[in-house]
Short mmCIF file of C-alpha atoms in Angstrom, two decimals:
data_model
loop_
_atom_site.label_atom_id
_atom_site.label_comp_id
_atom_site.label_asym_id
_atom_site.label_seq_id
_atom_site.Cartn_x
_atom_site.Cartn_y
_atom_site.Cartn_z
CA MET I 565 101.76 76.20 102.43
CA GLY I 566 101.06 75.33 106.09
CA THR I 567 100.02 77.16 109.22
CA GLU I 568 101.53 80.62 109.72
CA LEU I 569 100.97 83.03 112.60
CA LEU I 570 99.69 86.50 111.75
CA ALA I 571 102.35 89.12 112.36
CA PRO I 572 101.39 91.68 115.04
CA LEU I 573 100.59 94.42 112.52
CA ASP I 574 98.46 92.04 110.45
CA LEU I 575 96.62 91.03 113.62
CA ALA I 576 96.02 94.71 114.41
CA PHE I 577 94.43 95.26 110.99
CA TRP I 578 92.31 92.12 111.48
CA HIS I 579 90.90 93.39 114.78
CA LEU I 580 90.50 97.01 113.66
CA GLU I 581 87.71 96.01 111.29
CA SER I 582 84.02 96.60 111.94
CA ASP I 583 80.96 96.58 109.69
CA ALA I 584 81.22 100.36 109.23
CA HIS I 585 85.01 100.26 108.78
CA PRO I 586 86.01 97.36 106.51
CA MET I 587 89.79 96.99 106.40
CA HIS I 588 90.34 95.89 102.83
CA LEU I 589 92.49 97.41 100.12
CA GLY I 590 91.12 97.61 96.62
CA ALA I 591 91.98 98.21 93.02
CA LEU I 592 89.72 98.92 90.07
CA ALA I 593 91.37 97.60 86.89
CA VAL I 594 89.78 98.71 83.60
CA PHE I 595 90.21 96.64 80.42
CA SER I 596 89.52 97.24 76.75
CA PRO I 597 88.11 94.44 74.57
CA ALA I 598 90.69 92.11 73.08
CA PRO I 599 91.72 93.25 69.57
CA GLY I 600 90.75 91.28 66.49
CA PRO I 601 87.67 89.23 65.57
CA ALA I 602 89.23 86.02 66.89
CA HIS I 603 89.74 87.48 70.35
CA GLY I 604 86.34 88.80 71.33
CA ALA I 605 86.79 88.15 75.04
CA GLY I 606 84.95 90.57 77.27
CA ALA I 607 83.55 90.37 80.77
CA ASP I 608 81.89 87.00 80.02
CA GLY I 609 85.07 85.48 78.62
CA VAL I 610 87.44 86.31 81.46
CA LEU I 611 85.37 85.24 84.48
CA GLU I 612 86.45 81.58 84.38
CA LEU I 613 90.04 82.55 83.55
CA LEU I 614 90.16 84.99 86.45
CA GLY I 615 88.90 82.34 88.86
CA ALA I 616 91.41 79.73 87.68
CA ARG I 617 94.35 82.10 88.05
CA ALA I 618 93.25 83.38 91.44
CA ALA I 619 92.81 79.81 92.70
CA ALA I 620 96.40 79.03 91.63
CA ILE I 621 97.84 81.71 93.97
CA PRO I 622 98.58 79.86 97.24
CA ARG I 623 98.10 82.92 99.44
CA LEU I 624 94.52 83.29 98.27
CA ARG I 625 93.64 79.83 99.59
CA MET I 626 94.43 80.80 103.21
CA ARG I 627 91.99 81.89 105.90
CA VAL I 628 92.40 83.24 109.43
CA ARG I 629 91.64 81.25 112.59
CA ASP I 630 92.27 81.97 116.25
CA VAL I 631 94.89 79.84 118.01
CA LEU I 632 95.30 78.83 121.65
CA LEU I 633 98.98 79.73 121.74
CA PRO I 634 100.30 82.35 121.70
CA VAL I 635 97.44 83.82 123.73
CA GLY I 636 95.51 86.34 121.64
CA GLY I 637 97.10 85.19 118.41
CA ALA I 638 95.67 84.03 115.10
CA ALA I 639 97.11 82.11 112.19
CA TRP I 640 96.71 81.52 108.49
CA PHE I 641 95.43 78.05 107.64
CA VAL I 642 94.85 76.46 104.26
CA ASP I 643 91.09 76.43 103.67
CA LYS I 644 90.37 72.77 102.96
CA ASP I 645 86.91 73.69 101.67
CA PHE I 646 88.21 76.43 99.39
CA ASP I 647 85.91 77.14 96.44
CA VAL I 648 87.00 79.97 94.17
CA ARG I 649 83.38 80.49 93.06
CA ARG I 650 82.72 82.07 96.47
CA HIS I 651 85.32 84.74 95.70
CA VAL I 652 84.93 85.57 92.00
CA GLU I 653 81.64 87.04 90.84
CA GLN I 654 80.28 88.77 87.76
CA VAL I 655 78.19 91.93 88.12
CA ARG I 656 76.52 93.28 85.01
CA LEU I 657 75.96 96.90 84.12
CA THR I 658 72.79 97.65 82.22
CA GLY I 659 71.94 100.26 79.64
CA ALA I 660 74.05 102.14 77.12
CA ASP I 661 76.83 102.83 79.64
CA SER I 662 77.83 99.16 79.61
CA GLU I 663 78.92 99.41 75.97
CA ASP I 664 80.37 102.92 76.13
CA GLU I 665 84.15 103.17 75.72
CA GLY I 666 84.07 106.70 77.13
CA GLY I 667 83.13 108.26 80.43
CA GLY I 668 79.72 106.59 80.68
CA PHE I 669 81.16 103.15 81.37
CA MET I 670 83.74 104.49 83.85
CA ALA I 671 81.13 106.48 85.76
CA ALA I 672 78.81 103.47 86.01
CA ALA I 673 81.60 101.04 86.94
CA THR I 674 83.03 103.39 89.57
CA ARG I 675 79.61 103.96 91.12
CA LEU I 676 79.01 100.21 91.35
CA ALA I 677 82.53 99.59 92.69
CA GLY I 678 81.81 102.02 95.52
CA GLU I 679 78.80 99.96 96.55
CA LEU I 680 80.86 96.77 96.42
CA MET I 681 83.66 98.34 98.50
CA GLU I 682 81.13 98.95 101.31
CA ARG I 683 80.77 95.22 101.91
CA PRO I 684 83.14 93.72 104.51
CA LEU I 685 84.82 90.50 103.50
CA GLU I 686 83.46 87.31 105.04
CA ARG I 687 85.84 86.49 107.87
CA GLY I 688 85.26 82.74 107.82
CA LEU I 689 86.66 82.51 104.28
CA PRO I 690 89.98 83.53 102.72
CA PRO I 691 89.68 87.35 102.98
CA TRP I 692 89.51 88.49 99.39
CA GLN I 693 86.99 89.04 96.61
CA MET I 694 87.10 89.84 92.90
CA TYR I 695 84.23 91.20 90.80
CA VAL I 696 84.08 91.33 87.02
CA ILE I 697 82.07 94.44 86.15
CA GLY I 698 80.74 94.76 82.61
CA GLY I 699 77.89 94.55 80.18
CA SER I 700 76.60 91.64 78.18
CA GLY I 701 78.54 92.44 75.01
CA ASP I 702 82.19 92.66 74.05
CA GLY I 703 82.66 96.20 75.34
CA PRO I 704 85.00 97.42 78.07
CA PHE I 705 84.91 95.82 81.49
CA ALA I 706 86.55 96.25 84.88
CA VAL I 707 87.79 93.98 87.64
CA LEU I 708 87.46 95.14 91.24
CA VAL I 709 89.92 93.39 93.57
CA LYS I 710 89.44 93.48 97.35
CA LEU I 711 92.18 92.13 99.67
CA HIS I 712 92.03 92.41 103.45
CA HIS I 713 94.80 94.59 104.88
CA ALA I 714 95.78 91.67 107.15
CA LEU I 715 96.55 89.70 104.00
CA ALA I 716 98.73 92.30 102.31
CA ASP I 717 100.09 95.82 102.31
CA GLY I 718 100.17 97.79 99.06
CA MET I 719 103.32 96.22 97.62
CA ARG I 720 102.31 92.71 98.62
CA ALA I 721 98.84 93.28 97.19
CA VAL I 722 100.41 94.18 93.85
CA ALA I 723 102.54 91.03 93.97
CA ILE I 724 99.48 88.87 94.69
CA GLY I 725 97.20 90.58 92.20
CA ALA I 726 99.77 90.46 89.42
CA GLY I 727 99.27 86.70 89.19
CA ILE I 728 95.97 87.16 87.35
CA PHE I 729 97.57 88.87 84.33
CA ASP I 730 98.57 87.00 81.18
CA GLU I 731 102.21 88.07 81.26
CA ILE I 732 102.86 87.03 84.89
CA ALA I 733 100.76 83.85 84.75
CA SER I 734 102.58 82.57 81.65
CA ALA I 735 106.00 83.33 83.19
CA THR I 736 105.26 81.37 86.40
CA GLY I 737 106.58 77.89 85.82
CA ARG I 738 106.19 76.58 89.38
CA PRO I 739 104.26 77.35 92.57
CA HIS I 740 105.19 80.63 94.18
CA GLY I 741 107.81 80.22 96.88
CA GLY I 742 108.88 76.71 95.86
CA ALA I 743 112.60 77.42 96.25
CA SER I 744 112.23 78.81 99.75
CA VAL I 745 110.19 75.75 100.78
CA ARG I 746 113.01 73.46 99.66
CA ARG I 747 115.55 75.50 101.60
CA ALA I 748 113.36 75.32 104.70
CA ARG I 749 113.15 71.52 104.46
CA ALA I 750 116.92 71.23 104.26
CA VAL I 751 117.36 72.78 107.72
CA PRO I 752 117.76 70.08 110.44
CA PRO I 753 114.92 70.07 112.98
CA ARG I 754 115.66 71.75 116.30
CA SER I 755 114.21 71.26 119.74
CA TRP I 756 111.46 73.69 120.69
CA MET I 757 113.10 74.03 124.14
CA PRO I 758 115.60 76.93 124.09
CA GLY I 759 119.01 76.46 125.66
CA PRO I 760 120.55 78.80 128.27
CA ARG I 761 122.26 80.96 125.65
CA GLN I 762 119.05 81.26 123.68
CA VAL I 763 117.14 82.28 126.81
CA ALA I 764 119.68 85.00 127.53
CA GLY I 765 119.55 86.15 123.91
CA LEU I 766 115.75 86.24 123.92
CA ALA I 767 115.69 88.24 127.16
CA LEU I 768 118.22 90.75 125.83
CA GLY I 769 116.30 91.05 122.58
CA ARG I 770 113.05 91.64 124.43
CA ILE I 771 114.64 94.40 126.51
CA GLU I 772 115.87 96.04 123.31
CA ASP I 773 112.38 95.68 121.80
CA LEU I 774 110.80 97.31 124.83
CA GLY I 775 113.26 100.19 124.67
CA ARG I 776 112.51 100.66 120.98
CA ALA I 777 108.76 100.48 121.64
CA PHE I 778 109.07 103.13 124.36
CA GLY I 779 110.91 105.48 122.00
CA VAL I 780 108.45 104.92 119.19
CA GLY I 781 105.49 105.35 121.52
CA ALA I 782 106.92 108.59 122.92
CA SER I 783 107.32 110.03 119.41
CA MET I 784 103.74 109.01 118.61
CA VAL I 785 102.41 110.76 121.74
CA ARG I 786 104.35 113.92 120.87
CA ALA I 787 102.79 113.85 117.40
CA SER I 788 99.23 113.47 118.72
CA ARG I 789 96.81 116.41 118.80
CA LEU I 790 94.46 116.56 121.76
CA ASP I 791 92.39 119.25 120.03
CA PRO I 792 92.61 118.56 116.28
CA ARG I 793 91.29 121.43 114.16
CA GLY I 794 91.83 120.19 110.65
CA ALA I 795 89.41 120.42 107.74
CA PRO I 796 85.81 119.55 108.79
CA ALA I 797 85.19 118.05 105.33
CA LEU I 798 87.80 115.39 106.04
CA THR I 799 86.28 114.26 109.32
CA ALA I 800 82.91 112.61 109.75
CA SER I 801 81.17 109.98 111.79
CA SER I 802 80.99 106.98 109.52
CA SER I 803 77.78 106.19 107.67
CA GLY I 804 79.17 102.84 106.49
CA THR I 805 78.71 103.93 102.87
CA ARG I 806 81.46 104.29 100.27
CA ARG I 807 81.79 106.50 97.23
CA LEU I 808 84.63 106.19 94.71
CA ALA I 809 86.04 108.66 92.21
CA THR I 810 89.03 108.52 89.89
CA ALA I 811 91.39 110.99 88.25
CA ASP I 812 93.96 110.59 85.49
CA LEU I 813 96.94 112.95 85.67
CA ASP I 814 99.51 113.51 82.92
CA LEU I 815 102.71 111.82 84.14
CA ASP I 816 104.90 113.81 81.72
CA ALA I 817 103.50 117.06 83.14
CA VAL I 818 104.19 115.90 86.70
CA ARG I 819 107.76 115.00 85.75
CA ARG I 820 108.32 118.36 84.08
CA VAL I 821 107.28 120.08 87.30
CA ARG I 822 109.60 117.83 89.30
CA ARG I 823 112.59 118.57 87.06
CA VAL I 824 112.21 122.29 87.76
CA ALA I 825 111.20 122.10 91.44
CA GLY I 826 113.53 119.27 92.45
CA GLY I 827 112.61 116.61 94.95
CA THR I 828 110.65 113.54 93.93
CA THR I 829 107.62 112.77 91.81
CA ASN I 830 105.83 111.85 95.03
CA ASP I 831 106.54 115.35 96.42
CA VAL I 832 104.79 116.84 93.40
CA LEU I 833 101.81 114.50 93.78
CA LEU I 834 101.44 115.33 97.48
CA ALA I 835 101.44 119.03 96.58
CA VAL I 836 98.80 118.31 93.92
CA VAL I 837 96.62 116.62 96.56
CA ALA I 838 97.01 119.68 98.83
CA GLY I 839 96.15 122.09 96.00
CA ALA I 840 93.18 119.99 94.90
CA LEU I 841 91.77 119.98 98.44
CA ARG I 842 92.16 123.76 98.64
CA ARG I 843 90.35 124.29 95.30
CA TRP I 844 87.61 121.86 96.25
CA MET I 845 86.93 123.59 99.58
CA HIS I 846 86.73 126.97 97.85
CA GLU I 847 84.25 125.59 95.31
CA ARG I 848 82.13 124.18 98.15
CA GLY I 849 82.12 127.57 99.83
CA GLU I 850 83.83 126.01 102.81
CA PRO I 851 86.33 128.07 104.86
CA LEU I 852 89.88 126.82 105.02
CA PRO I 853 90.69 125.02 108.28
CA GLU I 854 92.30 126.83 111.19
CA GLU I 855 95.21 124.40 110.93
CA ASP I 856 96.50 122.67 107.83
CA PRO I 857 95.25 119.07 107.76
CA ARG I 858 97.71 116.26 108.33
CA ALA I 859 98.33 113.49 105.86
CA LEU I 860 99.67 110.10 106.81
CA VAL I 861 102.01 109.01 104.00
CA PRO I 862 102.70 105.25 104.34
CA VAL I 863 106.26 104.05 103.77
CA SER I 864 107.15 100.46 102.92
CA ARG I 865 109.84 98.91 105.13
CA ARG I 866 110.47 96.16 102.61
CA ARG I 867 114.02 95.95 101.38
CA PRO I 868 114.95 95.03 97.80
CA GLY I 869 114.22 91.35 97.29
CA GLN I 870 111.68 91.21 100.14
CA ALA I 871 108.55 92.08 98.14
CA ALA I 872 107.40 88.45 98.25
CA ALA I 873 107.62 88.27 102.06
CA THR I 874 104.30 87.79 103.82
CA GLY I 875 102.78 90.25 106.24
CA ASN I 876 102.58 94.02 106.34
CA ARG I 877 105.89 95.89 106.42
CA LEU I 878 104.82 99.49 106.92
CA SER I 879 105.72 102.69 108.64
CA GLY I 880 104.91 106.23 107.54
CA TYR I 881 105.50 109.96 107.59
CA LEU I 882 103.33 112.78 108.82
CA LEU I 883 102.89 115.72 106.48
CA GLU I 884 101.05 119.00 107.06
CA LEU I 885 99.26 119.65 103.76
CA PRO I 886 99.71 123.42 103.14
CA LEU I 887 96.12 124.28 102.23
CA ARG I 888 96.40 127.75 103.71
CA GLU I 889 99.19 128.67 101.27
CA SER I 890 97.65 130.31 98.20
CA ASP I 891 100.65 130.03 95.86
CA PRO I 892 100.92 126.59 94.17
CA TRP I 893 104.69 126.88 93.77
CA ARG I 894 105.17 127.71 97.46
CA ARG I 895 102.91 124.82 98.38
CA LEU I 896 105.13 122.49 96.40
CA HIS I 897 108.34 123.80 97.98
CA GLY I 898 106.72 123.52 101.42
CA VAL I 899 105.79 119.88 100.80
CA ARG I 900 109.26 119.08 99.50
CA ALA I 901 110.96 120.69 102.54
CA ALA I 902 108.67 118.84 104.95
CA MET I 903 109.25 115.49 103.26
CA ASP I 904 113.01 116.08 103.29
CA ARG I 905 112.80 116.62 107.05
CA ASN I 906 110.74 113.46 107.43
CA LYS I 907 113.25 111.39 105.49
CA ALA I 908 116.18 112.81 107.46
CA ALA I 909 114.47 111.88 110.75
CA GLY I 910 113.48 108.41 109.49
CA PRO I 911 110.12 106.63 109.42
CA LEU I 912 109.97 105.88 113.16
CA LYS I 913 108.69 109.32 114.13
CA GLY I 914 105.09 110.42 114.53
CA ALA I 915 101.89 108.67 113.58
CA GLY I 916 103.49 106.41 111.01
CA ALA I 917 105.40 104.77 113.84
CA VAL I 918 102.15 103.20 115.08
CA ALA I 919 102.79 100.41 112.56
CA VAL I 920 106.25 99.81 114.05
CA LEU I 921 104.89 100.02 117.59
CA ALA I 922 102.33 97.34 116.72
CA ASP I 923 105.16 94.87 116.15
CA GLN I 924 106.34 95.36 119.75
CA LEU I 925 103.00 94.87 121.53
CA PRO I 926 101.70 91.56 122.93
CA LEU I 927 99.23 89.83 120.64
CA LEU I 928 96.49 90.02 123.26
CA ALA I 929 96.80 93.83 123.24
CA HIS I 930 95.68 93.93 119.60
CA ARG I 931 92.57 91.90 120.32
CA PHE I 932 91.32 94.20 123.10
CA GLY I 933 93.03 97.46 122.15
CA ALA I 934 91.96 97.68 118.50
CA PRO I 935 88.80 99.80 119.10
CA LEU I 936 90.81 102.31 121.16
CA ALA I 937 93.55 102.47 118.54
CA GLY I 938 91.02 102.90 115.75
CA ASN I 939 89.34 105.83 117.49
CA ALA I 940 92.73 107.51 118.04
CA ALA I 941 93.42 107.90 114.31
CA ARG I 942 91.68 111.28 114.22
CA MET I 943 94.17 112.61 116.80
CA LEU I 944 97.09 111.65 114.59
CA PHE I 945 96.11 112.46 111.00
CA ASP I 946 93.21 113.70 108.85
CA VAL I 947 93.69 111.91 105.54
CA LEU I 948 95.67 109.00 104.16
CA VAL I 949 97.68 109.65 100.99
CA THR I 950 99.48 106.58 99.68
CA SER I 951 101.41 105.69 96.52
CA VAL I 952 101.23 102.11 95.25
CA PRO I 953 103.92 100.99 92.75
CA LEU I 954 102.74 99.00 89.73
CA PRO I 955 104.63 97.02 87.05
CA ARG I 956 105.84 99.24 84.23
CA SER I 957 105.15 96.72 81.47
CA GLU I 958 101.87 96.58 79.59
CA LEU I 959 99.50 93.96 80.99
CA SER I 960 96.45 92.07 79.79
CA LEU I 961 93.83 89.58 80.98
CA GLY I 962 92.63 86.98 78.51
CA GLY I 963 94.11 89.09 75.70
CA CYS I 964 92.20 92.18 76.84
CA PRO I 965 94.61 95.11 77.34
CA LEU I 966 94.74 96.70 80.77
CA ARG I 967 93.78 100.33 80.24
CA ALA I 968 94.07 101.73 83.78
CA VAL I 969 94.37 100.69 87.43
CA TYR I 970 92.98 102.82 90.25
CA PRO I 971 94.16 101.82 93.75
CA MET I 972 91.76 102.14 96.69
CA ALA I 973 92.73 102.56 100.37
CA PRO I 974 90.59 101.86 103.45
CA LEU I 975 89.13 104.68 105.56
CA ALA I 976 90.21 105.20 109.17
CA ARG I 977 87.59 105.83 111.84
CA GLY I 978 86.39 109.41 111.96
CA GLN I 979 87.79 110.22 108.52
CA SER I 980 85.91 110.71 105.30
CA LEU I 981 88.61 110.53 102.59
CA ALA I 982 91.56 108.35 101.56
CA VAL I 983 93.72 109.02 98.48
CA ALA I 984 95.77 106.39 96.62
CA LEU I 985 97.97 106.94 93.54
CA SER I 986 99.63 104.63 91.01
CA THR I 987 101.45 105.13 87.74
CA TYR I 988 100.49 103.08 84.68
CA GLY I 989 100.44 103.69 80.95
CA GLY I 990 102.00 107.16 81.11
CA ARG I 991 99.34 108.44 83.53
CA VAL I 992 99.06 108.88 87.28
CA ARG I 993 95.90 107.04 88.28
CA VAL I 994 94.24 108.47 91.37
CA GLY I 995 91.74 106.48 93.41
CA LEU I 996 89.59 108.42 95.89
CA VAL I 997 87.62 106.55 98.55
CA ALA I 998 85.17 108.54 100.67
CA ASP I 999 82.31 108.13 103.07
CA GLY I 1000 79.37 108.32 100.68
CA LYS I 1001 77.18 110.58 102.81
CA ALA I 1002 79.96 112.88 104.02
CA LEU I 1003 81.39 113.61 100.55
CA PRO I 1004 78.70 113.29 97.87
CA ASP I 1005 80.67 115.65 95.58
CA LEU I 1006 83.80 113.49 95.41
CA GLU I 1007 83.96 113.64 91.60
CA ARG I 1008 84.62 117.38 91.80
CA LEU I 1009 87.68 116.75 93.95
CA ALA I 1010 89.00 114.46 91.20
CA HIS I 1011 88.63 117.29 88.66
CA CYS I 1012 90.44 119.68 91.02
CA ALA I 1013 93.51 117.42 90.99
CA ASP I 1014 93.74 117.75 87.21
CA ASP I 1015 93.28 121.53 87.47
CA GLU I 1016 96.12 121.75 89.99
CA VAL I 1017 98.56 119.94 87.67
CA ALA I 1018 97.58 122.29 84.85
CA GLU I 1019 98.26 125.36 86.99
CA LEU I 1020 101.65 124.06 88.16
CA LEU I 1021 102.54 123.39 84.53
CA ALA I 1022 101.46 126.88 83.49
CA LEU I 1023 103.75 128.41 86.12
CA LEU I 1024 106.86 126.71 84.73
CA PRO I 1025 109.34 128.95 82.91
CA ARG I 1026 109.01 128.72 79.15
CA GLU I 1027 111.52 126.33 77.61
#
């Protein structure tokens, strides 16, 4: 794998980062001990295996460097001094919680993962990190994966991270992308000087790009709020701290609600997030906001067969979360109707179109405009709610069964909460990332999500 320019959106994510706003995605994968006396692998046994498999993924050996041309650009280069030991680390839990199969281990691992998520990735190295979190025995353990958003969007992160699991690693018989490399070598070399027809085609294409950028930018401006009055709990000046919480929702219950209400499973989950926020604010004694808060719901622009393509391929929808509606069923129907309107309009409208607009801007604009763009997030949305697809098959690492995976999303400037959801093992796994000082009661919000599913289920007609 040679030099490769960062796509404009990847470059935007690279320059959006600051010490208080690290731009990495995360996932907390929880494993049970391997079954049987002959397979006693735990946290100690998988560290070397994890490093070897991560080192075999070509994308994880790349780092970012500035380039002279194009002006303002950056590129991925193979790190000739790559040492996987800089990226894979073991962190031990102490006390009884480290051996506890129940909530004690999860609480301790999640608390520690929050502290680790605070740390920005070292920019002079390939931008990723993995931590094995566990005790000294053969009890449960977890793996926290951190990938910079410039390296991958949610779907690409799943494709990269899947290479550490037994089932994917054993099925990979050759380096990733080998066939495409051979096809690329078969193409005859061409002069870097464009001919007259190419110049005309490039000019026409640029005019079309500018027209598209103008339309996308206009829709973004129309979606902006000069005087946002969403939920105060969701907005905060960043303290640079991170707190994590997790929830496990019954997937069968969510699907039963969907079958009655119609729409999609994601519609139900968005309504659950809205209901959980409403419950949580009531429990805090906090008044509901004057205006319903906005969620940015990312949408992948990858087509079938493109999941292995590099770079971020994102747009998104804006959704008013109906916190002021007291009836859970009406909240759900409101979410479904709003998402239907979003899908009919397409993903190039509103705040989600910022990702598309980024592809049309000069590279130099990302270098100098990133702070301004980061501060504008509050004018566009209040909370990120994203769904990350995972493989449906059962997975393991060193023979240790994967019990759960909780995705983690980065926080935008001026916002205190991000919500990510994935489905695995018959459960919807919810990962909550918050500013640690702004939302010290994040665990209660996780419980409210479970309560909201239970209430929706109770309102279903008896079968």
